[in-house]
Amino acid sequence: MRSPLPLAVAGWLIAGSLATATGVAVIGLLGESLTSSAHRPLSAAEIDEALAAATPAAAIHPTAVTAHPTPDATHPTAATHPASAAPADPSERSGLISTEGGTAIARCGKGLVTLRAWSPAQGFQTKDVDRGPDRRVRVEFESEETEVKIEVWCSPSGFPVHTVDD
């Protein structure tokens, strides 16, 4: 009488070969959509290029980096750049704040500031947020070694200004 073991091994080898061949065929058909550039992170240069294409030139204001900005109508804030999306109310002005700990978007309107969004940098997490609307708002990011606090308020000209403590 013959042992069933060789027959079982042969069956498993055939089943494994068929499964592998089917998997290779499916990946070959779908491979382009799985490995295309649409599924990879964008580089900093690609992000800058996309933002420049989406941002009207009139919305870009060069700014200087200072700890305590002197507000005036031509230079909105210290290290704050107006956001590309125009606010619904033309008297509202937005700014992007970038720090080692993360970024925040603030909007000033009717003398009050609101944190519209914030995102910790890699290695950081959001510790505390006071999003407003209020006269002053803040967000705190922390890592194992560093704590970064951003405080934001509105300048007399209506632009978000901020300080960063780290």
N, CA, C and O atoms as a DFTB+ gen file, in Angstrom:
664 C
 N C O
     1  1       0.828      -1.157       0.000
     2  2       0.000       0.000       0.000
     3  2       0.891       1.245       0.000
     4  3       1.906       1.298       0.696
     5  1       0.504       2.218      -0.772
     6  2       1.307       3.438      -0.905
     7  2       0.943       4.446       0.185
     8  3      -0.197       4.501       0.648
     9  1       1.921       5.226       0.575
    10  2       1.720       6.260       1.591
    11  2       1.062       7.493       0.955
    12  3       1.422       7.855      -0.165
    13  1       0.109       8.149       1.635
    14  2      -0.534       9.336       1.078
    15  2       0.336      10.596       1.175
    16  3      -0.025      11.634       0.621
    17  1       1.455      10.521       1.858
    18  2       2.308      11.695       2.059
    19  2       2.826      12.291       0.755
    20  3       2.722      13.505       0.582
    21  1       3.390      11.493      -0.191
    22  2       3.875      12.115      -1.438
    23  2       2.752      12.781      -2.234
    24  3       2.969      13.811      -2.872
    25  1       1.554      12.196      -2.197
    26  2       0.431      12.784      -2.911
    27  2       0.017      14.119      -2.268
    28  3      -0.318      15.063      -2.984
    29  1       0.034      14.210      -0.940
    30  2      -0.302      15.448      -0.236
    31  2       0.727      16.533      -0.511
    32  3       0.360      17.686      -0.736
    33  1       2.009      16.185      -0.498
    34  2       3.076      17.160      -0.778
    35  2       2.930      17.689      -2.191
    36  3       3.060      18.894      -2.410
    37  1       2.663      16.818      -3.156
    38  2       2.491      17.239      -4.545
    39  2       1.298      18.185      -4.672
    40  3       1.368      19.173      -5.402
    41  1       0.215      17.892      -3.975
    42  2      -0.962      18.763      -4.007
    43  2      -0.655      20.143      -3.459
    44  3      -1.072      21.144      -4.041
    45  1       0.072      20.215      -2.342
    46  2       0.444      21.502      -1.758
    47  2       1.375      22.278      -2.680
    48  3       1.261      23.498      -2.788
    49  1       2.294      21.584      -3.345
    50  2       3.201      22.274      -4.272
    51  2       2.436      22.839      -5.459
    52  3       2.713      23.956      -5.896
    53  1       1.482      22.086      -5.986
    54  2       0.683      22.577      -7.111
    55  2      -0.172      23.770      -6.671
    56  3      -0.239      24.768      -7.388
    57  1      -0.821      23.687      -5.517
    58  2      -1.649      24.784      -5.022
    59  2      -0.815      26.039      -4.775
    60  3      -1.235      27.145      -5.116
    61  1       0.366      25.864      -4.183
    62  2       1.253      27.004      -3.935
    63  2       1.718      27.653      -5.221
    64  3       1.778      28.879      -5.313
    65  1       2.048      26.843      -6.218
    66  2       2.491      27.369      -7.513
    67  2       1.375      28.144      -8.193
    68  3       1.615      29.218      -8.745
    69  1       0.148      27.610      -8.160
    70  2      -0.987      28.313      -8.758
    71  2      -1.263      29.637      -8.037
    72  3      -1.536      30.643      -8.691
    73  1      -1.196      29.652      -6.723
    74  2      -1.430      30.885      -5.963
    75  2      -0.363      31.925      -6.274
    76  3      -0.677      33.105      -6.432
    77  1       0.885      31.505      -6.363
    78  2       1.980      32.430      -6.681
    79  2       1.816      32.992      -8.083
    80  3       1.973      34.195      -8.289
    81  1       1.500      32.135      -9.050
    82  2       1.328      32.589     -10.430
    83  2       0.155      33.568     -10.532
    84  3       0.241      34.563     -11.252
    85  1      -0.925      33.294      -9.824
    86  2      -2.077      34.199      -9.836
    87  2      -1.704      35.545      -9.219
    88  3      -2.063      36.591      -9.759
    89  1      -0.993      35.530      -8.101
    90  2      -0.568      36.774      -7.459
    91  2       0.334      37.607      -8.349
    92  3       0.169      38.825      -8.426
    93  1       1.285      36.973      -9.022
    94  2       2.197      37.677      -9.925
    95  2       1.415      38.285     -11.091
    96  3       1.696      39.410     -11.503
    97  1       0.448      37.559     -11.617
    98  2      -0.353      38.071     -12.726
    99  2      -1.180      39.281     -12.299
   100  3      -1.246      40.268     -13.031
   101  1      -1.810      39.222     -11.131
   102  2      -2.628      40.333     -10.645
   103  2      -1.759      41.555     -10.376
   104  3      -2.145      42.667     -10.738
   105  1      -0.612      41.382      -9.758
   106  2       0.295      42.508      -9.502
   107  2       0.790      43.092     -10.815
   108  3       0.952      44.307     -10.928
   109  1       1.032      42.246     -11.809
   110  2       1.440      42.738     -13.124
   111  2       0.372      43.620     -13.752
   112  3       0.688      44.624     -14.392
   113  1      -0.902      43.245     -13.569
   114  2      -1.998      44.043     -14.123
   115  2      -2.237      45.328     -13.340
   116  3      -2.517      46.369     -13.934
   117  1      -2.132      45.269     -12.019
   118  2      -2.406      46.419     -11.163
   119  2      -1.154      47.160     -10.732
   120  3      -1.246      48.212     -10.100
   121  1      -0.007      46.638     -11.058
   122  2       1.259      47.173     -10.553
   123  2       1.450      48.648     -10.782
   124  3       1.932      49.346      -9.889
   125  1       1.089      49.150     -11.949
   126  2       1.283      50.572     -12.241
   127  2       0.498      51.440     -11.276
   128  3       1.021      52.436     -10.777
   129  1      -0.747      51.080     -11.004
   130  2      -1.539      51.895     -10.087
   131  2      -1.059      51.761      -8.650
   132  3      -1.255      52.673      -7.847
   133  1      -0.431      50.636      -8.314
   134  2       0.080      50.454      -6.944
   135  2       1.408      51.150      -6.720
   136  3       1.708      51.562      -5.600
   137  1       2.208      51.289      -7.768
   138  2       3.550      51.857      -7.610
   139  2       3.703      53.215      -8.271
   140  3       4.820      53.725      -8.358
   141  1       2.632      53.808      -8.732
   142  2       2.736      55.095      -9.428
   143  2       3.129      56.208      -8.459
   144  3       3.058      56.040      -7.241
   145  1       3.540      57.337      -9.009
   146  2       3.987      58.465      -8.179
   147  2       2.851      59.100      -7.392
   148  3       3.103      59.875      -6.469
   149  1       1.593      58.786      -7.738
   150  2       0.472      59.360      -6.997
   151  2       0.428      58.847      -5.560
   152  3      -0.242      59.441      -4.716
   153  1       1.126      57.762      -5.275
   154  2       1.102      57.167      -3.943
   155  2       2.392      57.398      -3.167
   156  3       2.641      56.713      -2.175
   157  1       3.206      58.339      -3.593
   158  2       4.432      58.640      -2.861
   159  2       4.327      60.042      -2.277
   160  3       3.616      60.885      -2.824
   161  1       5.026      60.306      -1.171
   162  2       5.000      61.650      -0.588
   163  2       5.663      62.653      -1.526
   164  3       6.600      62.317      -2.251
   165  1       5.170      63.881      -1.502
   166  2       5.760      64.941      -2.310
   167  2       7.003      65.491      -1.623
   168  3       7.082      65.531      -0.396
   169  1       7.964      65.909      -2.423
   170  2       9.159      66.551      -1.879
   171  2       8.821      68.000      -1.531
   172  3       7.778      68.513      -1.938
   173  1       9.692      68.649      -0.787
   174  2       9.480      70.047      -0.414
   175  2       9.404      70.929      -1.653
   176  3       8.598      71.859      -1.706
   177  1      10.236      70.644      -2.648
   178  2      10.217      71.434      -3.885
   179  2       8.893      71.257      -4.626
   180  3       8.354      72.223      -5.165
   181  1       8.363      70.029      -4.658
   182  2       7.086      69.781      -5.319
   183  2       5.939      70.485      -4.592
   184  3       5.013      70.987      -5.229
   185  1       6.003      70.521      -3.267
   186  2       4.970      71.216      -2.490
   187  2       5.038      72.712      -2.764
   188  3       4.006      73.344      -2.991
   189  1       6.243      73.291      -2.745
   190  2       6.404      74.719      -3.024
   191  2       5.883      75.063      -4.421
   192  3       5.223      76.084      -4.614
   193  1       6.187      74.199      -5.388
   194  2       5.735      74.427      -6.763
   195  2       4.208      74.391      -6.852
   196  3       3.602      75.226      -7.524
   197  1       3.591      73.424      -6.176
   198  2       2.127      73.315      -6.194
   199  2       1.485      74.510      -5.498
   200  3       0.477      75.029      -5.977
   201  1       2.046      74.954      -4.381
   202  2       1.505      76.113      -3.675
   203  2       1.668      77.393      -4.493
   204  3       0.771      78.235      -4.521
   205  1       2.806      77.534      -5.153
   206  2       3.032      78.725      -5.977
   207  2       2.037      78.777      -7.126
   208  3       1.565      79.854      -7.490
   209  1       1.715      77.626      -7.700
   210  2       0.754      77.585      -8.798
   211  2      -0.657      77.896      -8.312
   212  3      -1.465      78.442      -9.064
   213  1      -0.963      77.550      -7.055
   214  2      -2.315      77.742      -6.524
   215  2      -2.501      79.077      -5.834
   216  3      -3.638      79.469      -5.573
   217  1      -1.420      79.797      -5.526
   218  2      -1.492      81.047      -4.774
   219  2      -1.378      82.233      -5.712
   220  3      -0.380      82.360      -6.422
   221  1      -2.381      83.110      -5.732
   222  2      -2.250      84.322      -6.543
   223  2      -1.073      85.160      -6.059
   224  3      -0.826      85.245      -4.856
   225  1      -0.358      85.769      -6.973
   226  2       0.832      86.552      -6.614
   227  2       0.499      87.670      -5.640
   228  3       1.333      88.015      -4.803
   229  1      -0.679      88.240      -5.721
   230  2      -1.050      89.341      -4.835
   231  2      -1.200      88.896      -3.392
   232  3      -1.167      89.730      -2.487
   233  1      -1.365      87.588      -3.153
   234  2      -1.571      87.099      -1.789
   235  2      -0.262      86.809      -1.080
   236  3      -0.277      86.488       0.108
   237  1       0.870      86.911      -1.762
   238  2       2.158      86.591      -1.158
   239  2       2.795      87.883      -0.666
   240  3       3.005      88.818      -1.439
   241  1       3.105      87.927       0.641
   242  2       3.721      89.101       1.245
   243  2       5.034      88.691       1.880
   244  3       5.020      87.852       2.781
   245  1       6.169      89.234       1.463
   246  2       7.426      88.906       2.134
   247  2       7.418      89.473       3.539
   248  3       6.869      90.548       3.784
   249  1       8.031      88.743       4.464
   250  2       8.047      89.191       5.848
   251  2       9.433      89.012       6.433
   252  3      10.252      88.270       5.892
   253  1       9.692      89.681       7.522
   254  2      10.954      89.550       8.240
   255  2      10.720      88.738       9.492
   256  3       9.619      88.746      10.043
   257  1      11.742      88.038       9.947
   258  2      11.627      87.241      11.159
   259  2      12.146      88.074      12.322
   260  3      13.331      88.399      12.391
   261  1      11.241      88.415      13.236
   262  2      11.608      89.149      14.435
   263  2      10.832      88.580      15.597
   264  3       9.747      88.030      15.413
   265  1      11.374      88.706      16.790
   266  2      10.689      88.161      17.962
   267  2       9.466      88.995      18.313
   268  3       8.435      88.449      18.706
   269  1       9.569      90.320      18.174
   270  2       8.451      91.214      18.468
   271  2       8.273      92.134      17.281
   272  3       8.935      93.168      17.188
   273  1       7.381      91.767      16.371
   274  2       7.254      92.543      15.143
   275  2       6.680      93.927      15.376
   276  3       5.923      94.159      16.319
   277  1       7.055      94.831      14.502
   278  2       6.452      96.151      14.480
   279  2       5.390      96.114      13.400
   280  3       5.720      96.104      12.215
   281  1       4.113      96.095      13.783
   282  2       3.073      95.950      12.772
   283  2       2.983      97.168      11.871
   284  3       3.058      98.306      12.335
   285  1       2.823      96.920      10.586
   286  2       2.470      97.970       9.658
   287  2       1.709      97.332       8.507
   288  3       1.687      96.108       8.377
   289  1       1.108      98.125       7.700
   290  2       0.203      97.597       6.678
   291  2       0.925      96.867       5.559
   292  3       0.314      96.036       4.888
   293  1       2.224      97.149       5.331
   294  2       2.902      96.519       4.203
   295  2       3.555      95.198       4.554
   296  3       3.728      94.351       3.677
   297  1       3.921      94.996       5.805
   298  2       4.530      93.736       6.225
   299  2       3.655      93.129       7.309
   300  3       3.667      93.589       8.451
   301  1       2.885      92.087       6.951
   302  2       1.861      91.603       7.860
   303  2       2.346      91.121       9.212
   304  3       1.798      91.554      10.226
   305  1       3.337      90.257       9.286
   306  2       3.714      89.695      10.575
   307  2       5.129      89.188      10.549
   308  3       5.776      89.148       9.503
   309  1       5.605      88.796      11.722
   310  2       6.914      88.172      11.825
   311  2       6.769      86.698      11.490
   312  3       6.037      85.971      12.161
   313  1       7.466      86.260      10.454
   314  2       7.474      84.858      10.026
   315  2       6.070      84.309       9.809
   316  3       5.849      83.106       9.950
   317  1       5.133      85.159       9.474
   318  2       3.768      84.723       9.190
   319  2       3.460      85.079       7.754
   320  3       3.684      86.212       7.328
   321  1       2.948      84.121       7.004
   322  2       2.639      84.341       5.610
   323  2       1.145      84.163       5.416
   324  3       0.580      83.184       5.902
   325  1       0.495      85.071       4.727
   326  2      -0.937      84.924       4.508
   327  2      -1.248      83.602       3.823
   328  3      -0.526      83.187       2.915
   329  1      -2.304      82.947       4.246
   330  2      -2.684      81.670       3.657
   331  2      -3.207      81.896       2.252
   332  3      -3.673      82.986       1.918
   333  1      -3.127      80.849       1.422
   334  2      -3.503      80.995       0.024
   335  2      -5.006      81.110      -0.166
   336  3      -5.450      81.734      -1.129
   337  1      -5.798      80.528       0.717
   338  2      -7.245      80.597       0.562
   339  2      -7.750      81.944       1.064
   340  3      -7.471      82.334       2.198
   341  1      -8.480      82.641       0.233
   342  2      -9.001      83.939       0.628
   343  2     -10.139      83.749       1.614
   344  3     -11.010      82.910       1.385
   345  1     -10.157      84.504       2.700
   346  2     -11.248      84.376       3.652
   347  2     -12.556      84.870       3.049
   348  3     -12.556      85.651       2.097
   349  1     -13.671      84.407       3.610
   350  2     -14.990      84.811       3.124
   351  2     -15.199      86.302       3.334
   352  3     -15.783      86.968       2.480
   353  1     -14.737      86.829       4.447
   354  2     -14.847      88.247       4.769
   355  2     -13.536      88.921       4.387
   356  3     -12.491      88.549       4.922
   357  1     -13.550      89.908       3.473
   358  2     -12.299      90.528       3.044
   359  2     -11.546      91.229       4.168
   360  3     -10.355      91.502       4.016
   361  1     -12.197      91.531       5.292
   362  2     -11.498      92.171       6.401
   363  2     -10.718      91.149       7.229
   364  3      -9.926      91.535       8.089
   365  1     -10.927      89.856       6.986
   366  2     -10.185      88.816       7.699
   367  2      -8.875      88.531       6.971
   368  3      -8.819      88.534       5.741
   369  1      -7.823      88.284       7.753
   370  2      -6.513      87.986       7.171
   371  2      -5.944      86.764       7.874
   372  3      -6.043      86.638       9.095
   373  1      -5.341      85.856       7.094
   374  2      -4.781      84.629       7.630
   375  2      -3.271      84.635       7.515
   376  3      -2.693      85.349       6.695
   377  1      -2.640      83.820       8.360
   378  2      -1.193      83.685       8.310
   379  2      -0.768      82.270       8.656
   380  3      -1.394      81.600       9.478
   381  1       0.304      81.825       8.018
   382  2       0.904      80.520       8.280
   383  2       2.130      80.727       9.152
   384  3       2.989      81.550       8.838
   385  1       2.213      79.982      10.247
   386  2       3.320      80.097      11.189
   387  2       4.049      78.754      11.189
   388  3       3.460      77.724      11.515
   389  1       5.326      78.770      10.825
   390  2       6.128      77.550      10.795
   391  2       7.199      77.621      11.871
   392  3       7.921      78.612      11.979
   393  1       7.296      76.554      12.672
   394  2       8.320      76.481      13.715
   395  2       8.946      75.095      13.698
   396  3       8.506      74.206      12.968
   397  1       9.968      74.928      14.506
   398  2      10.609      73.626      14.669
   399  2       9.608      72.584      15.171
   400  3       9.696      71.413      14.801
   401  1       8.664      72.998      16.004
   402  2       7.709      72.080      16.607
   403  2       6.498      71.767      15.761
   404  3       5.822      70.766      15.994
   405  1       6.210      72.614      14.772
   406  2       5.054      72.380      13.926
   407  2       4.583      73.660      13.277
   408  3       5.237      74.699      13.372
   409  1       3.441      73.577      12.615
   410  2       2.890      74.731      11.925
   411  2       1.488      75.028      12.435
   412  3       0.812      74.160      12.987
   413  1       1.071      76.260      12.239
   414  2      -0.277      76.682      12.622
   415  2      -0.765      77.701      11.606
   416  3       0.026      78.438      11.018
   417  1      -2.074      77.734      11.408
   418  2      -2.699      78.742      10.565
   419  2      -3.639      79.538      11.452
   420  3      -4.530      78.981      12.094
   421  1      -3.430      80.848      11.482
   422  2      -4.249      81.736      12.305
   423  2      -4.974      82.712      11.400
   424  3      -4.477      83.073      10.333
   425  1      -6.164      83.140      11.835
   426  2      -6.953      84.108      11.079
   427  2      -7.424      85.208      12.018
   428  3      -7.937      84.939      13.104
   429  1      -7.241      86.454      11.582
   430  2      -7.719      87.613      12.330
   431  2      -8.963      88.161      11.659
   432  3      -9.032      88.267      10.435
   433  1      -9.933      88.503      12.469
   434  2     -11.153      89.113      11.969
   435  2     -11.905      89.767      13.112
   436  3     -12.084      89.163      14.169
   437  1     -12.344      90.999      12.904
   438  2     -13.085      91.748      13.912
   439  2     -12.313      91.867      15.224
   440  3     -12.899      91.842      16.306
   441  1     -10.976      91.999      15.111
   442  2     -10.137      92.186      16.282
   443  2      -9.825      90.927      17.070
   444  3      -9.116      90.994      18.074
   445  1     -10.335      89.782      16.641
   446  2     -10.087      88.520      17.345
   447  2      -9.295      87.580      16.454
   448  3      -9.407      87.623      15.229
   449  1      -8.498      86.734      17.080
   450  2      -7.698      85.762      16.349
   451  2      -8.235      84.357      16.634
   452  3      -8.673      84.055      17.744
   453  1      -8.190      83.511      15.608
   454  2      -8.623      82.122      15.727
   455  2      -7.565      81.226      15.104
   456  3      -7.095      81.496      13.999
   457  1      -7.186      80.162      15.804
   458  2      -6.326      79.150      15.192
   459  2      -7.215      78.270      14.322
   460  3      -8.087      77.566      14.830
   461  1      -6.993      78.312      13.016
   462  2      -7.813      77.559      12.076
   463  2      -7.330      76.117      11.953
   464  3      -8.137      75.211      11.747
   465  1      -6.009      75.894      12.077
   466  2      -5.440      74.552      11.966
   467  2      -4.052      74.563      12.576
   468  3      -3.413      75.611      12.677
   469  1      -3.591      73.391      12.980
   470  2      -2.231      73.237      13.484
   471  2      -1.805      71.807      13.237
   472  3      -2.632      70.898      13.166
   473  1      -0.489      71.620      13.107
   474  2       0.038      70.294      12.823
   475  2       1.429      70.188      13.423
   476  3       2.307      70.982      13.086
   477  1       1.648      69.215      14.314
   478  2       2.990      69.062      14.883
   479  2       3.974      68.536      13.836
   480  3       3.598      67.794      12.928
   481  1       5.226      68.930      13.980
   482  2       6.287      68.414      13.111
   483  2       6.581      66.968      13.501
   484  3       6.161      66.497      14.558
   485  1       7.306      66.277      12.634
   486  2       7.656      64.895      12.923
   487  2       8.464      64.839      14.219
   488  3       9.413      65.601      14.403
   489  1       8.078      63.929      15.110
   490  2       8.742      63.803      16.398
   491  2       8.103      64.641      17.496
   492  3       8.472      64.519      18.664
   493  1       7.147      65.491      17.132
   494  2       6.444      66.337      18.095
   495  2       4.990      65.902      18.189
   496  3       4.466      65.226      17.304
   497  1       4.359      66.301      19.273
   498  2       2.921      66.106      19.418
   499  2       2.315      67.386      19.981
   500  3       3.014      68.195      20.590
   501  1       1.017      67.565      19.777
   502  2       0.338      68.745      20.296
   503  2       0.098      68.539      21.782
   504  3      -0.505      67.549      22.195
   505  1       0.580      69.493      22.589
   506  2       0.423      69.390      24.038
   507  2      -0.834      70.112      24.507
   508  3      -1.615      69.563      25.284
   509  1      -1.035      71.353      24.032
   510  2      -2.163      72.155      24.500
   511  2      -2.544      73.144      23.402
   512  3      -1.681      73.630      22.671
   513  1      -3.842      73.439      23.290
   514  2      -4.330      74.378      22.277
   515  2      -5.410      75.255      22.883
   516  3      -6.320      74.765      23.551
   517  1      -5.302      76.557      22.645
   518  2      -6.390      77.498      22.910
   519  2      -6.676      78.120      21.551
   520  3      -5.973      79.039      21.131
   521  1      -7.699      77.630      20.859
   522  2      -7.926      77.998      19.467
   523  2      -8.682      79.295      19.285
   524  3      -8.678      79.835      18.179
   525  1      -9.328      79.824      20.305
   526  2     -10.067      81.070      20.168
   527  2     -11.444      80.829      19.579
   528  3     -11.935      79.700      19.588
   529  1     -12.064      81.863      19.075
   530  2     -11.573      83.231      18.881
   531  2     -11.401      83.966      20.206
   532  3     -12.207      83.838      21.128
   533  1     -10.326      84.735      20.265
   534  2      -9.993      85.486      21.465
   535  2      -8.991      86.569      21.082
   536  3      -8.586      86.660      19.923
   537  1      -8.589      87.393      22.054
   538  2      -7.561      88.418      21.804
   539  2      -6.202      87.769      21.558
   540  3      -5.413      88.264      20.752
   541  1      -5.926      86.663      22.250
   542  2      -4.684      85.898      22.090
   543  2      -5.024      84.417      22.108
   544  3      -5.870      83.975      22.886
   545  1      -4.358      83.652      21.243
   546  2      -4.523      82.198      21.214
   547  2      -3.140      81.565      21.250
   548  3      -2.135      82.241      21.030
   549  1      -3.091      80.262      21.528
   550  2      -1.788      79.605      21.588
   551  2      -1.930      78.139      21.251
   552  3      -3.001      77.546      21.384
   553  1      -0.811      77.564      20.808
   554  2      -0.691      76.124      20.609
   555  2       0.702      75.738      21.095
   556  3       1.671      76.467      20.884
   557  1       0.787      74.579      21.748
   558  2       2.062      74.089      22.269
   559  2       2.352      72.728      21.661
   560  3       1.498      71.840      21.659
   561  1       3.567      72.572      21.145
   562  2       4.044      71.304      20.618
   563  2       5.175      70.822      21.507
   564  3       5.946      71.632      22.022
   565  1       5.287      69.505      21.696
   566  2       6.389      68.991      22.501
   567  2       6.946      67.716      21.893
   568  3       6.234      66.932      21.266
   569  1       8.254      67.537      22.103
   570  2       8.941      66.288      21.769
   571  2       9.601      65.819      23.065
   572  3       9.380      66.402      24.127
   573  1      10.396      64.785      22.976
   574  2      11.071      64.308      24.186
   575  2      12.058      65.334      24.728
   576  3      12.273      65.405      25.938
   577  1      12.665      66.138      23.839
   578  2      13.685      67.101      24.264
   579  2      13.228      68.556      24.248
   580  3      13.810      69.386      24.947
   581  1      12.195      68.885      23.464
   582  2      11.879      70.277      23.205
   583  2      10.391      70.561      23.383
   584  3       9.539      69.720      23.096
   585  1      10.103      71.762      23.862
   586  2       8.730      72.249      23.925
   587  2       8.690      73.585      23.190
   588  3       9.501      74.470      23.460
   589  1       7.742      73.730      22.259
   590  2       7.609      74.942      21.464
   591  2       6.212      75.508      21.698
   592  3       5.212      74.821      21.492
   593  1       6.150      76.788      22.139
   594  2       4.872      77.462      22.378
   595  2       4.730      78.605      21.383
   596  3       5.621      79.444      21.253
   597  1       3.609      78.627      20.688
   598  2       3.298      79.705      19.754
   599  2       2.130      80.491      20.334
   600  3       1.087      79.921      20.653
   601  1       2.310      81.803      20.467
   602  2       1.217      82.677      20.907
   603  2       0.924      83.646      19.768
   604  3       1.840      84.226      19.185
   605  1      -0.366      83.818      19.456
   606  2      -0.766      84.617      18.296
   607  2      -1.802      85.654      18.726
   608  3      -2.659      85.386      19.567
   609  1      -1.704      86.844      18.128
   610  2      -2.677      87.903      18.334
   611  2      -2.768      88.696      17.034
   612  3      -2.004      88.445      16.102
   613  1      -3.686      89.639      16.965
   614  2      -3.884      90.437      15.752
   615  2      -3.202      91.795      15.889
   616  3      -3.303      92.453      16.924
   617  1      -2.516      92.197      14.844
   618  2      -1.892      93.515      14.822
   619  2      -2.971      94.569      14.576
   620  3      -4.083      94.233      14.169
   621  1      -2.651      95.838      14.819
   622  2      -3.629      96.894      14.530
   623  2      -4.062      96.921      13.062
   624  3      -5.167      97.367      12.750
   625  1      -3.193      96.443      12.157
   626  2      -3.569      96.405      10.741
   627  2      -4.363      95.157      10.383
   628  3      -4.754      94.986       9.228
   629  1      -4.609      94.274      11.363
   630  2      -5.485      93.126      11.129
   631  2      -4.806      91.851      10.699
   632  3      -5.484      90.918      10.267
   633  1      -3.476      91.771      10.800
   634  2      -2.755      90.561      10.440
   635  2      -2.357      89.783      11.686
   636  3      -2.064      90.387      12.717
   637  1      -2.340      88.460      11.613
   638  2      -1.862      87.669      12.762
   639  2      -0.370      87.907      12.987
   640  3       0.421      87.870      12.043
   641  1       0.006      88.148      14.234
   642  2       1.411      88.237      14.630
   643  2       1.624      87.221      15.754
   644  3       0.675      86.819      16.427
   645  1       2.876      86.815      15.948
   646  2       3.101      85.758      16.935
   647  2       4.485      85.851      17.561
   648  3       5.379      86.528      17.052
   649  1       4.634      85.152      18.678
   650  2       5.930      84.901      19.282
   651  2       6.059      83.396      19.451
   652  3       5.068      82.671      19.538
   653  1       7.299      82.950      19.496
   654  2       7.593      81.522      19.678
   655  2       8.550      81.394      20.841
   656  3       9.603      82.033      20.857
   657  1       8.192      80.568      21.822
   658  2       9.085      80.240      22.940
   659  2       9.457      78.774      22.811
   660  3       8.586      77.913      22.690
   661  1      10.750      78.495      22.838
   662  2      11.177      77.086      22.819
   663  2      12.269      76.845      23.804
   664  3      12.752      75.719      23.927
